[in-house]
Amino acid sequence: MINKESPIPMYYQIQEHIRENIKQKKWLMGEAIPSERILTEQFGVSRMTIRQAVQGLVDEGILMRKRGSGTYVSNEKVQQPLKEITSFTKLMEQRGMKASSNITVFSIRKPNEVEAEQLEINMSEDVYHIERIRLGDQIPIAIETSIVPCKLAEGLTNEDIQNSLYEFIEVKKGQALGEAKQSIEAIGASKRVAELLDLDIDSPILQIERVAILKTGSPFEYVRSQYAGSRFKFYL
Ligand code: 16G
């Protein structure tokens, strides 16, 4: 199960197994995971390695410890690491949830001044305007409005954004994602946001505005993500 000859560290291989167990629902949310002793036997590695693997997943928020009673698969809010660019689809997968999108806007238009400035493009260039309600296991978690320069995502289809925008950029366009500049604030849900996310008006919303940049240095997405505060949290 664990390849001790592999250059991939053993703790990391174990983490991948654990993620897979959660994804395939062999380990269920909110339930205790097997003890260190059992995992040590199961994976045929030292207790130290198991501890390192489990601690990493606790730090990521995928597992959680309960004092005196062991380690559990988190059933808390979906958590997103703030320092990385992670696609919504991947984030849900890591949690063993199925991501889906309801597309509410998909059009090509000219950018406004702020968008052009953030994306470092000319106001005469075309951009895709994409608005999606993002769901995890059919529960609405966020509304995301992404503005993407057409020249960086030529040929983007409805099907692509139904699935994963980042997969399109990385796999179909062969572009690596670099870093992001972002700001985060708490707001109350407007009438429209409340309706789309199935919340009460004025429920807490975490709003992130960010510019994601390709490894080449070109800004490729100016996005506003509005997360249902009751279903999502960020960690750093
Ligand atoms: C994340 C990003 C969003 C991006 C989306 C792509 C934040 C705050 N937001 O939700 O900018 O558009 O992932 O997800 O991190 P996708 O690849 O599943 O379409």
Coordinates of N, CA and C and ligand atoms in Angstrom, one line a residue:
M1 N 0.8 -1.2 0.0 CA 0.0 0.0 0.0 C 0.9 1.3 0.0
I2 N 2.0 1.2 0.8 CA 2.9 2.3 0.9 C 4.2 1.9 0.1
N3 N 4.6 2.7 -0.8 CA 5.8 2.3 -1.5 C 7.0 3.0 -0.8
K4 N 7.8 2.1 -0.1 CA 8.9 2.7 0.7 C 10.1 3.1 -0.2
E5 N 10.1 2.6 -1.4 CA 11.2 3.0 -2.4 C 10.9 4.3 -3.1
S6 N 9.7 4.7 -3.0 CA 9.3 5.9 -3.7 C 9.9 7.2 -3.2
P7 N 10.3 8.2 -4.1 CA 10.8 9.4 -3.6 C 9.7 10.3 -2.9
I8 N 8.4 9.8 -3.0 CA 7.4 10.6 -2.3 C 7.4 10.2 -0.8
P9 N 7.5 11.2 0.1 CA 7.6 10.8 1.5 C 6.5 10.0 1.9
M10 N 6.8 9.1 2.9 CA 5.7 8.1 3.3 C 4.6 8.8 4.0
Y11 N 4.8 9.8 4.8 CA 3.7 10.5 5.4 C 2.7 11.1 4.4
Y12 N 3.3 11.5 3.3 CA 2.5 12.1 2.2 C 1.6 11.1 1.5
Q13 N 2.3 9.9 1.3 CA 1.5 8.8 0.7 C 0.4 8.4 1.6
I14 N 0.6 8.4 2.9 CA -0.5 8.0 3.8 C -1.6 9.1 3.8
Q15 N -1.2 10.3 3.7 CA -2.2 11.4 3.6 C -3.1 11.2 2.4
E16 N -2.4 10.8 1.2 CA -3.2 10.6 0.0 C -4.2 9.5 0.2
H17 N -3.8 8.4 0.9 CA -4.7 7.3 1.2 C -5.9 7.7 2.0
I18 N -5.5 8.6 3.0 CA -6.6 9.0 3.9 C -7.6 9.9 3.2
R19 N -7.0 10.8 2.3 CA -7.9 11.7 1.5 C -8.8 10.8 0.6
E20 N -8.2 9.7 0.1 CA -9.0 8.8 -0.8 C -10.1 8.1 0.0
N21 N -9.8 7.7 1.2 CA -10.8 7.0 2.1 C -11.9 8.0 2.3
I22 N -11.6 9.3 2.5 CA -12.7 10.2 2.8 C -13.5 10.5 1.6
K23 N -12.8 10.6 0.5 CA -13.4 10.9 -0.8 C -14.4 9.7 -1.1
Q24 N -13.9 8.5 -0.9 CA -14.8 7.3 -1.3 C -15.8 7.0 -0.1
K25 N -15.8 7.9 0.8 CA -16.7 7.7 2.0 C -16.5 6.4 2.7
K26 N -15.2 5.9 2.7 CA -14.9 4.8 3.6 C -14.8 5.3 5.0
W27 N -14.3 6.5 5.1 CA -14.2 7.2 6.4 C -15.3 8.3 6.3
L28 N -16.2 8.3 7.2 CA -17.3 9.2 7.1 C -17.1 10.5 8.0
M29 N -17.6 11.6 7.5 CA -17.5 12.8 8.2 C -18.1 12.7 9.6
G30 N -17.4 13.3 10.5 CA -17.9 13.2 11.9 C -17.6 12.0 12.6
E31 N -17.0 11.0 11.9 CA -16.7 9.7 12.6 C -15.2 9.6 13.0
A32 N -14.9 8.8 14.0 CA -13.6 8.7 14.5 C -12.8 7.9 13.4
I33 N -11.5 8.2 13.3 CA -10.6 7.4 12.4 C -10.0 6.3 13.2
P34 N -9.4 5.3 12.6 CA -8.8 4.2 13.4 C -7.6 4.8 14.3
S35 N -7.3 4.1 15.3 CA -6.3 4.6 16.3 C -4.9 4.5 15.6
E36 N -4.0 5.2 16.2 CA -2.6 5.3 15.7 C -2.0 3.9 15.6
R37 N -2.4 3.0 16.6 CA -1.8 1.7 16.6 C -2.3 0.9 15.4
I38 N -3.6 1.0 15.1 CA -4.2 0.3 13.9 C -3.6 0.9 12.6
L39 N -3.5 2.2 12.6 CA -2.9 2.8 11.3 C -1.5 2.3 11.1
T40 N -0.7 2.3 12.3 CA 0.7 1.9 12.2 C 0.8 0.4 11.6
E41 N -0.1 -0.4 12.0 CA -0.1 -1.8 11.5 C -0.6 -1.8 10.1
Q42 N -1.6 -1.1 9.8 CA -2.2 -1.1 8.5 C -1.3 -0.6 7.4
F43 N -0.5 0.5 7.7 CA 0.4 1.0 6.7 C 1.8 0.5 6.8
G44 N 2.1 -0.3 7.9 CA 3.4 -0.8 8.1 C 4.5 0.2 8.2
V45 N 4.2 1.3 8.9 CA 5.2 2.4 9.1 C 5.2 2.7 10.6
S46 N 6.2 3.6 10.9 CA 6.3 3.9 12.4 C 5.2 4.8 12.8
R47 N 5.1 4.8 14.2 CA 4.0 5.7 14.8 C 4.3 7.2 14.4
M48 N 5.6 7.5 14.4 CA 6.0 8.9 14.1 C 5.5 9.3 12.7
T49 N 5.6 8.4 11.7 CA 5.1 8.7 10.4 C 3.6 8.9 10.4
I50 N 2.9 8.0 11.1 CA 1.4 8.2 11.2 C 1.1 9.5 11.8
R51 N 1.8 9.9 12.9 CA 1.6 11.1 13.6 C 1.8 12.3 12.6
Q52 N 2.8 12.3 11.9 CA 3.1 13.4 10.9 C 2.0 13.5 9.9
A53 N 1.6 12.3 9.4 CA 0.5 12.4 8.3 C -0.8 12.9 8.9
V54 N -1.1 12.4 10.1 CA -2.4 12.9 10.7 C -2.3 14.3 11.1
Q55 N -1.2 14.8 11.6 CA -1.1 16.2 12.1 C -1.3 17.1 10.9
G56 N -0.6 16.7 9.7 CA -0.8 17.5 8.5 C -2.2 17.7 8.1
L57 N -3.0 16.6 8.2 CA -4.4 16.7 7.8 C -5.2 17.5 8.9
V58 N -4.8 17.4 10.1 CA -5.5 18.2 11.2 C -5.2 19.7 10.9
D59 N -3.9 20.0 10.5 CA -3.6 21.4 10.2 C -4.4 21.9 9.0
E60 N -4.7 21.0 8.1 CA -5.5 21.4 6.9 C -7.0 21.5 7.2
G61 N -7.4 21.0 8.4 CA -8.8 21.0 8.7 C -9.6 19.8 8.2
I62 N -8.9 18.8 7.6 CA -9.6 17.7 7.1 C -9.9 16.7 8.2
L63 N -9.0 16.6 9.2 CA -9.3 15.8 10.4 C -9.3 16.8 11.5
M64 N -9.9 16.3 12.6 CA -9.9 17.2 13.8 C -9.7 16.3 15.0
R65 N -9.1 16.9 16.0 CA -8.9 16.1 17.3 C -9.9 16.5 18.3
K66 N -10.4 15.5 19.0 CA -11.3 15.9 20.1 C -10.6 15.4 21.4
R67 N -10.4 16.4 22.3 CA -9.6 16.1 23.5 C -10.1 14.8 24.2
G68 N -9.2 13.9 24.4 CA -9.5 12.7 25.1 C -10.2 11.6 24.4
S69 N -10.7 11.9 23.1 CA -11.5 10.9 22.5 C -11.0 10.5 21.1
G70 N -9.9 11.1 20.6 CA -9.3 10.7 19.4 C -9.5 11.7 18.2
T71 N -9.3 11.1 17.0 CA -9.2 12.0 15.8 C -10.4 11.6 14.9
Y72 N -11.0 12.7 14.4 CA -12.3 12.5 13.6 C -12.1 13.1 12.2
V73 N -13.0 12.6 11.3 CA -13.0 13.3 10.0 C -13.9 14.6 10.3
S74 N -13.3 15.7 9.9 CA -14.1 17.0 10.2 C -15.4 17.0 9.6
N75 N -16.4 17.5 10.3 CA -17.7 17.7 9.7 C -18.1 19.1 9.9
E76 N -17.0 19.9 10.1 CA -17.2 21.3 10.3 C -17.4 22.0 8.9
K77 N -17.4 23.3 8.9 CA -17.5 24.0 7.7 C -16.4 23.6 6.7
V78 N -16.7 23.7 5.4 CA -15.6 23.5 4.4 C -14.5 24.6 4.7
Q79 N -13.3 24.2 4.7 CA -12.2 25.1 5.0 C -11.3 25.3 3.8
Q80 N -10.9 26.5 3.6 CA -10.0 26.8 2.5 C -8.7 27.4 2.9
P81 N -7.5 26.9 2.6 CA -6.3 27.6 2.9 C -6.2 28.9 2.2
L82 N -5.9 29.9 2.9 CA -5.9 31.3 2.3 C -4.7 31.5 1.4
K83 N -3.6 30.8 1.8 CA -2.3 31.2 1.0 C -2.2 30.5 -0.3
E84 N -3.1 29.6 -0.6 CA -2.9 28.9 -1.9 C -4.1 29.2 -2.8
I85 N -3.8 29.0 -4.1 CA -4.9 29.2 -5.1 C -5.5 27.7 -5.2
T86 N -6.7 27.5 -4.7 CA -7.3 26.2 -4.8 C -8.6 26.3 -5.6
S87 N -8.8 25.4 -6.5 CA -10.0 25.5 -7.3 C -11.2 25.0 -6.4
F88 N -12.3 25.5 -6.5 CA -13.5 25.1 -5.7 C -13.7 23.6 -5.9
T89 N -13.6 23.1 -7.1 CA -13.8 21.7 -7.4 C -12.9 20.8 -6.6
K90 N -11.6 21.2 -6.6 CA -10.6 20.4 -5.8 C -10.8 20.5 -4.4
L91 N -11.2 21.6 -3.9 CA -11.5 21.8 -2.5 C -12.6 20.9 -2.0
M92 N -13.6 20.8 -2.8 CA -14.7 19.9 -2.5 C -14.3 18.4 -2.5
E93 N -13.5 18.1 -3.6 CA -13.0 16.7 -3.7 C -12.2 16.3 -2.5
Q94 N -11.4 17.2 -2.0 CA -10.6 16.9 -0.8 C -11.4 16.6 0.4
R95 N -12.6 17.1 0.4 CA -13.5 16.9 1.5 C -14.5 15.7 1.2
G96 N -14.3 15.1 0.1 CA -15.2 13.9 -0.2 C -16.5 14.4 -0.7
M97 N -16.6 15.7 -1.1 CA -17.9 16.2 -1.6 C -17.9 16.4 -3.1
K98 N -19.0 16.4 -3.7 CA -19.1 16.6 -5.1 C -19.4 18.0 -5.4
A99 N -18.5 18.7 -6.2 CA -18.8 20.1 -6.6 C -19.7 20.1 -7.8
S100 N -20.5 21.1 -7.8 CA -21.3 21.4 -9.1 C -21.5 22.9 -9.1
S101 N -21.9 23.3 -10.3 CA -22.2 24.8 -10.5 C -23.5 25.0 -11.2
N102 N -24.2 26.1 -10.8 CA -25.3 26.6 -11.5 C -24.8 27.9 -12.2
I103 N -24.8 27.9 -13.5 CA -24.2 29.1 -14.1 C -25.4 30.1 -14.2
T104 N -25.2 31.3 -13.7 CA -26.2 32.3 -13.8 C -25.9 33.4 -14.8
V105 N -24.6 33.6 -15.1 CA -24.2 34.5 -16.2 C -23.0 33.9 -16.9
F106 N -23.0 34.0 -18.2 CA -21.8 33.6 -19.0 C -21.8 34.4 -20.2
S107 N -21.1 35.5 -20.3 CA -21.1 36.4 -21.4 C -19.8 37.0 -21.7
I108 N -19.6 37.6 -22.9 CA -18.4 38.3 -23.3 C -18.8 39.7 -23.4
R109 N -17.9 40.5 -22.7 CA -18.2 42.0 -22.7 C -16.9 42.7 -22.6
K110 N -17.0 44.1 -22.5 CA -15.8 44.9 -22.3 C -15.6 45.1 -20.8
P111 N -14.4 45.2 -20.3 CA -14.2 45.4 -18.8 C -14.5 46.8 -18.4
N112 N -14.9 47.0 -17.2 CA -15.0 48.4 -16.7 C -13.6 48.8 -16.2
E113 N -13.5 50.0 -15.7 CA -12.1 50.6 -15.5 C -11.4 49.7 -14.4
V114 N -12.1 49.4 -13.3 CA -11.4 48.6 -12.3 C -11.0 47.3 -12.8
E115 N -11.9 46.6 -13.5 CA -11.5 45.2 -14.0 C -10.3 45.3 -14.9
A116 N -10.3 46.3 -15.8 CA -9.2 46.4 -16.8 C -7.9 46.7 -16.0
E117 N -8.0 47.5 -15.0 CA -6.8 47.9 -14.2 C -6.3 46.6 -13.5
Q118 N -7.2 45.9 -12.8 CA -6.8 44.7 -12.0 C -6.2 43.6 -12.9
L119 N -6.8 43.5 -14.1 CA -6.4 42.4 -15.0 C -5.2 42.9 -16.0
E120 N -4.8 44.2 -15.8 CA -3.8 44.8 -16.6 C -4.0 44.6 -18.1
I121 N -5.3 44.9 -18.5 CA -5.6 44.9 -19.9 C -6.2 46.2 -20.3
N122 N -6.4 46.4 -21.6 CA -7.0 47.5 -22.2 C -8.5 47.5 -22.1
M123 N -9.2 48.6 -21.9 CA -10.6 48.6 -21.8 C -11.3 48.1 -23.1
S124 N -10.5 48.1 -24.2 CA -11.1 47.7 -25.5 C -11.1 46.2 -25.7
E125 N -10.3 45.5 -24.8 CA -10.2 44.0 -24.9 C -11.5 43.3 -24.3
D126 N -11.8 42.1 -24.9 CA -12.9 41.4 -24.4 C -12.6 40.6 -23.1
V127 N -13.6 40.5 -22.2 CA -13.5 39.6 -21.1 C -14.7 38.7 -21.0
Y128 N -14.5 37.5 -20.4 CA -15.6 36.7 -20.0 C -16.1 37.1 -18.7
H129 N -17.4 37.2 -18.6 CA -18.1 37.5 -17.3 C -18.8 36.2 -16.9
I130 N -18.3 35.7 -15.8 CA -18.9 34.4 -15.4 C -19.5 34.5 -14.0
E131 N -20.7 34.1 -13.8 CA -21.2 34.1 -12.4 C -21.8 32.7 -12.2
R132 N -21.3 32.1 -11.1 CA -21.7 30.7 -10.8 C -22.1 30.6 -9.4
I133 N -23.1 29.8 -9.2 CA -23.4 29.4 -7.8 C -22.7 28.1 -7.6
R134 N -21.8 28.0 -6.6 CA -21.0 26.8 -6.4 C -21.7 26.0 -5.3
L135 N -21.9 24.7 -5.6 CA -22.5 23.8 -4.6 C -21.6 22.7 -4.3
G136 N -21.7 22.2 -3.0 CA -21.0 21.0 -2.6 C -22.1 20.0 -2.1
D137 N -22.1 18.8 -2.8 CA -23.1 17.9 -2.5 C -24.5 18.5 -2.6
Q138 N -24.7 19.4 -3.6 CA -26.0 20.0 -3.8 C -26.3 21.2 -2.9
I139 N -25.4 21.5 -1.9 CA -25.7 22.6 -1.0 C -25.0 23.8 -1.5
P140 N -25.7 24.9 -1.7 CA -25.1 26.1 -2.2 C -24.1 26.7 -1.2
I141 N -22.8 26.9 -1.6 CA -21.8 27.3 -0.7 C -21.3 28.7 -1.0
A142 N -21.2 29.0 -2.3 CA -20.7 30.3 -2.7 C -21.3 30.8 -4.0
I143 N -21.2 32.1 -4.2 CA -21.5 32.7 -5.5 C -20.1 33.3 -6.0
E144 N -19.7 33.0 -7.2 CA -18.5 33.5 -7.7 C -18.7 34.2 -9.0
T145 N -18.1 35.4 -9.0 CA -18.2 36.2 -10.2 C -16.8 36.4 -10.7
S146 N -16.5 35.8 -11.8 CA -15.1 35.8 -12.3 C -15.0 36.6 -13.6
I147 N -14.1 37.5 -13.7 CA -13.8 38.2 -14.9 C -12.5 37.7 -15.5
V148 N -12.5 37.2 -16.7 CA -11.3 36.6 -17.2 C -11.0 37.1 -18.6
P149 N -9.8 37.6 -18.9 CA -9.5 38.1 -20.2 C -9.7 37.0 -21.3
C150 N -10.5 37.3 -22.3 CA -10.7 36.3 -23.4 C -9.4 35.8 -23.9
K151 N -8.5 36.6 -24.1 CA -7.2 36.2 -24.8 C -6.5 35.1 -24.0
L152 N -6.8 35.0 -22.7 CA -6.1 33.9 -21.9 C -6.9 32.7 -21.8
A153 N -8.2 32.7 -22.2 CA -9.0 31.6 -22.0 C -9.9 31.3 -23.3
E154 N -9.3 31.6 -24.4 CA -10.0 31.4 -25.7 C -10.7 30.1 -25.8
G155 N -11.9 30.0 -26.3 CA -12.6 28.8 -26.5 C -13.3 28.2 -25.2
L156 N -13.3 29.0 -24.2 CA -14.0 28.6 -22.9 C -15.4 28.3 -23.2
T157 N -15.9 27.1 -22.8 CA -17.3 26.8 -23.1 C -18.1 26.7 -21.8
N158 N -19.4 26.6 -22.0 CA -20.4 26.4 -20.9 C -20.0 25.2 -20.1
E159 N -19.6 24.1 -20.8 CA -19.3 22.9 -20.1 C -18.0 23.0 -19.3
D160 N -17.0 23.8 -19.8 CA -15.8 24.0 -19.0 C -16.1 24.6 -17.7
I161 N -17.0 25.7 -17.7 CA -17.3 26.3 -16.4 C -18.3 25.6 -15.6
Q162 N -19.0 24.7 -16.2 CA -19.9 23.8 -15.4 C -19.0 22.9 -14.6
N163 N -17.8 22.6 -15.1 CA -16.9 21.7 -14.4 C -15.9 22.6 -13.6
S164 N -14.7 22.8 -14.1 CA -13.7 23.5 -13.4 C -13.0 24.5 -14.3
L165 N -13.1 25.8 -13.9 CA -12.4 26.9 -14.6 C -10.9 26.7 -14.6
Y166 N -10.4 26.3 -13.4 CA -8.9 26.1 -13.2 C -8.4 24.9 -14.0
E167 N -9.2 23.9 -14.1 CA -8.8 22.7 -14.8 C -8.7 23.2 -16.3
F168 N -9.6 24.0 -16.8 CA -9.5 24.4 -18.1 C -8.2 25.2 -18.4
I169 N -7.9 26.1 -17.4 CA -6.7 26.9 -17.6 C -5.4 26.0 -17.5
E170 N -5.4 25.1 -16.6 CA -4.2 24.3 -16.4 C -4.1 23.2 -17.4
V171 N -5.2 22.5 -17.6 CA -5.1 21.3 -18.5 C -5.2 21.7 -20.0
K172 N -6.3 22.4 -20.3 CA -6.5 22.7 -21.7 C -5.6 23.8 -22.2
K173 N -5.3 24.8 -21.3 CA -4.5 25.9 -21.8 C -3.0 25.7 -21.4
G174 N -2.8 24.7 -20.6 CA -1.4 24.3 -20.2 C -0.7 25.5 -19.4
Q175 N -1.5 26.3 -18.7 CA -0.9 27.4 -17.9 C -0.9 27.0 -16.4
A176 N 0.3 27.3 -15.8 CA 0.3 27.0 -14.3 C -0.1 28.2 -13.6
L177 N -0.9 28.0 -12.5 CA -1.3 29.1 -11.6 C -0.2 29.5 -10.7
G178 N -0.1 30.8 -10.5 CA 0.9 31.4 -9.7 C 0.4 31.8 -8.4
E179 N 0.3 33.1 -8.1 CA -0.1 33.5 -6.8 C -1.4 34.4 -6.9
A180 N -1.9 34.8 -5.8 CA -3.1 35.6 -5.8 C -2.9 36.8 -4.8
K181 N -3.5 37.9 -5.2 CA -3.6 39.1 -4.3 C -5.1 39.1 -3.8
Q182 N -5.3 39.2 -2.5 CA -6.7 39.1 -2.2 C -7.1 39.9 -0.9
S183 N -8.3 40.3 -0.8 CA -8.8 40.9 0.4 C -10.1 40.2 0.8
I184 N -10.3 40.2 2.1 CA -11.5 39.4 2.6 C -12.3 40.3 3.5
E185 N -13.6 40.3 3.5 CA -14.4 41.1 4.4 C -15.7 40.3 4.7
A186 N -16.3 40.7 5.8 CA -17.6 40.1 6.2 C -18.7 41.1 5.8
I187 N -19.7 40.6 5.1 CA -20.9 41.5 4.8 C -22.2 40.7 5.1
G188 N -23.3 41.4 5.0 CA -24.6 40.7 5.2 C -25.1 40.4 3.8
A189 N -25.9 39.2 3.7 CA -26.4 38.8 2.4 C -27.5 39.8 1.9
S190 N -27.3 40.2 0.7 CA -28.3 41.1 0.0 C -29.5 40.1 -0.3
K191 N -30.6 40.7 -0.8 CA -31.8 39.9 -1.1 C -31.4 38.9 -2.1
R192 N -30.7 39.3 -3.2 CA -30.3 38.4 -4.3 C -29.4 37.3 -3.8
V193 N -28.4 37.7 -3.1 CA -27.4 36.7 -2.6 C -28.1 35.7 -1.6
A194 N -29.0 36.2 -0.8 CA -29.7 35.3 0.1 C -30.6 34.3 -0.7
E195 N -31.2 34.8 -1.7 CA -32.0 33.9 -2.5 C -31.2 32.8 -3.2
L196 N -30.0 33.3 -3.8 CA -29.2 32.3 -4.6 C -28.6 31.3 -3.6
L197 N -28.2 31.7 -2.4 CA -27.5 30.8 -1.5 C -28.5 30.1 -0.5
D198 N -29.8 30.4 -0.7 CA -30.8 29.8 0.2 C -30.5 30.2 1.7
L199 N -30.3 31.5 1.9 CA -30.1 31.9 3.3 C -31.1 33.0 3.6
D200 N -31.1 33.5 4.8 CA -31.9 34.6 5.2 C -31.2 35.9 4.8
I201 N -32.0 36.9 4.5 CA -31.4 38.2 4.2 C -30.5 38.7 5.4
D202 N -29.3 39.3 5.1 CA -28.4 39.7 6.1 C -27.7 38.6 6.8
S203 N -27.8 37.4 6.4 CA -26.9 36.3 7.0 C -25.5 36.7 6.7
P204 N -24.6 36.2 7.6 CA -23.2 36.6 7.3 C -22.6 35.9 6.1
I205 N -21.9 36.8 5.3 CA -21.3 36.3 4.1 C -19.8 36.7 4.1
L206 N -18.9 35.8 3.8 CA -17.5 36.1 3.7 C -17.2 36.5 2.2
Q207 N -16.8 37.7 2.0 CA -16.5 38.1 0.6 C -15.0 38.2 0.4
I208 N -14.6 37.5 -0.7 CA -13.2 37.6 -1.1 C -13.1 38.2 -2.4
E209 N -12.2 39.2 -2.6 CA -12.0 39.8 -3.9 C -10.5 39.5 -4.2
R210 N -10.3 38.9 -5.3 CA -8.9 38.6 -5.6 C -8.5 38.6 -7.1
V211 N -7.2 38.8 -7.3 CA -6.7 38.7 -8.6 C -5.8 37.5 -8.6
A212 N -6.1 36.5 -9.5 CA -5.2 35.3 -9.5 C -4.3 35.5 -10.7
I213 N -3.1 35.1 -10.5 CA -2.0 35.4 -11.5 C -1.4 34.1 -12.0
L214 N -1.2 34.1 -13.3 CA -0.5 32.9 -13.9 C 1.0 32.9 -13.5
K215 N 1.7 31.8 -13.6 CA 3.1 31.7 -13.4 C 3.8 32.7 -14.3
T216 N 3.3 32.9 -15.5 CA 3.9 33.8 -16.5 C 3.8 35.3 -16.0
G217 N 3.0 35.5 -15.0 CA 2.9 36.9 -14.4 C 1.7 37.6 -14.9
S218 N 0.9 37.0 -15.8 CA -0.3 37.7 -16.3 C -1.5 37.4 -15.4
P219 N -2.2 38.5 -14.9 CA -3.4 38.3 -14.2 C -4.4 37.6 -15.0
F220 N -5.1 36.6 -14.6 CA -6.0 35.9 -15.4 C -7.4 35.9 -14.9
E221 N -7.6 36.2 -13.6 CA -9.0 36.2 -13.1 C -9.1 37.3 -12.0
Y222 N -10.1 38.1 -12.2 CA -10.5 39.0 -11.1 C -11.8 38.5 -10.6
V223 N -11.8 38.1 -9.4 CA -13.0 37.3 -8.9 C -13.6 37.9 -7.6
R224 N -14.8 37.8 -7.5 CA -15.5 38.1 -6.2 C -16.2 36.8 -5.8
S225 N -15.8 36.3 -4.7 CA -16.4 35.1 -4.2 C -17.2 35.4 -2.9
Q226 N -18.4 35.0 -2.9 CA -19.2 35.3 -1.7 C -19.6 34.0 -1.1
Y227 N -19.1 33.7 0.1 CA -19.3 32.4 0.7 C -20.4 32.5 1.8
A228 N -21.2 31.5 1.9 CA -22.2 31.5 3.0 C -21.4 31.2 4.3
G229 N -21.3 32.2 5.2 CA -20.5 32.2 6.4 C -20.8 31.0 7.3
S230 N -22.0 30.5 7.2 CA -22.4 29.3 8.0 C -21.9 28.0 7.5
R231 N -21.4 28.0 6.2 CA -21.0 26.8 5.6 C -19.5 26.7 5.2
F232 N -18.8 27.8 5.5 CA -17.4 27.9 5.0 C -16.6 28.6 6.0
K233 N -15.3 28.2 6.1 CA -14.3 29.1 6.8 C -13.0 29.0 6.1
F234 N -12.2 30.0 6.3 CA -10.8 30.0 5.8 C -9.8 29.8 6.9
Y235 N -8.7 29.3 6.5 CA -7.6 29.2 7.5 C -6.3 29.6 6.9
L236 N -5.4 30.0 7.8 CA -4.1 30.5 7.4 C -3.0 29.7 8.1
Ligands
16G1 C1 -12.0 29.2 -6.1 C2 -11.5 30.6 -6.3 C3 -12.2 31.2 -7.6 C4 -12.0 30.3 -8.7 C5 -12.5 28.9 -8.4 C6 -12.3 28.0 -9.6 C7 -11.2 31.6 -4.1 C8 -11.5 32.7 -3.2 N1 -11.9 31.5 -5.2 O1 -13.3 29.1 -5.6 O2 -11.5 32.4 -7.8 O3 -12.7 30.8 -9.8 O4 -11.9 28.4 -7.3 O5 -12.9 26.8 -9.3 O6 -10.3 30.9 -3.9 P1 -13.2 25.7 -10.4 O7 -11.9 25.3 -11.0 O8 -13.9 24.6 -9.7 O9 -14.1 26.3 -11.4

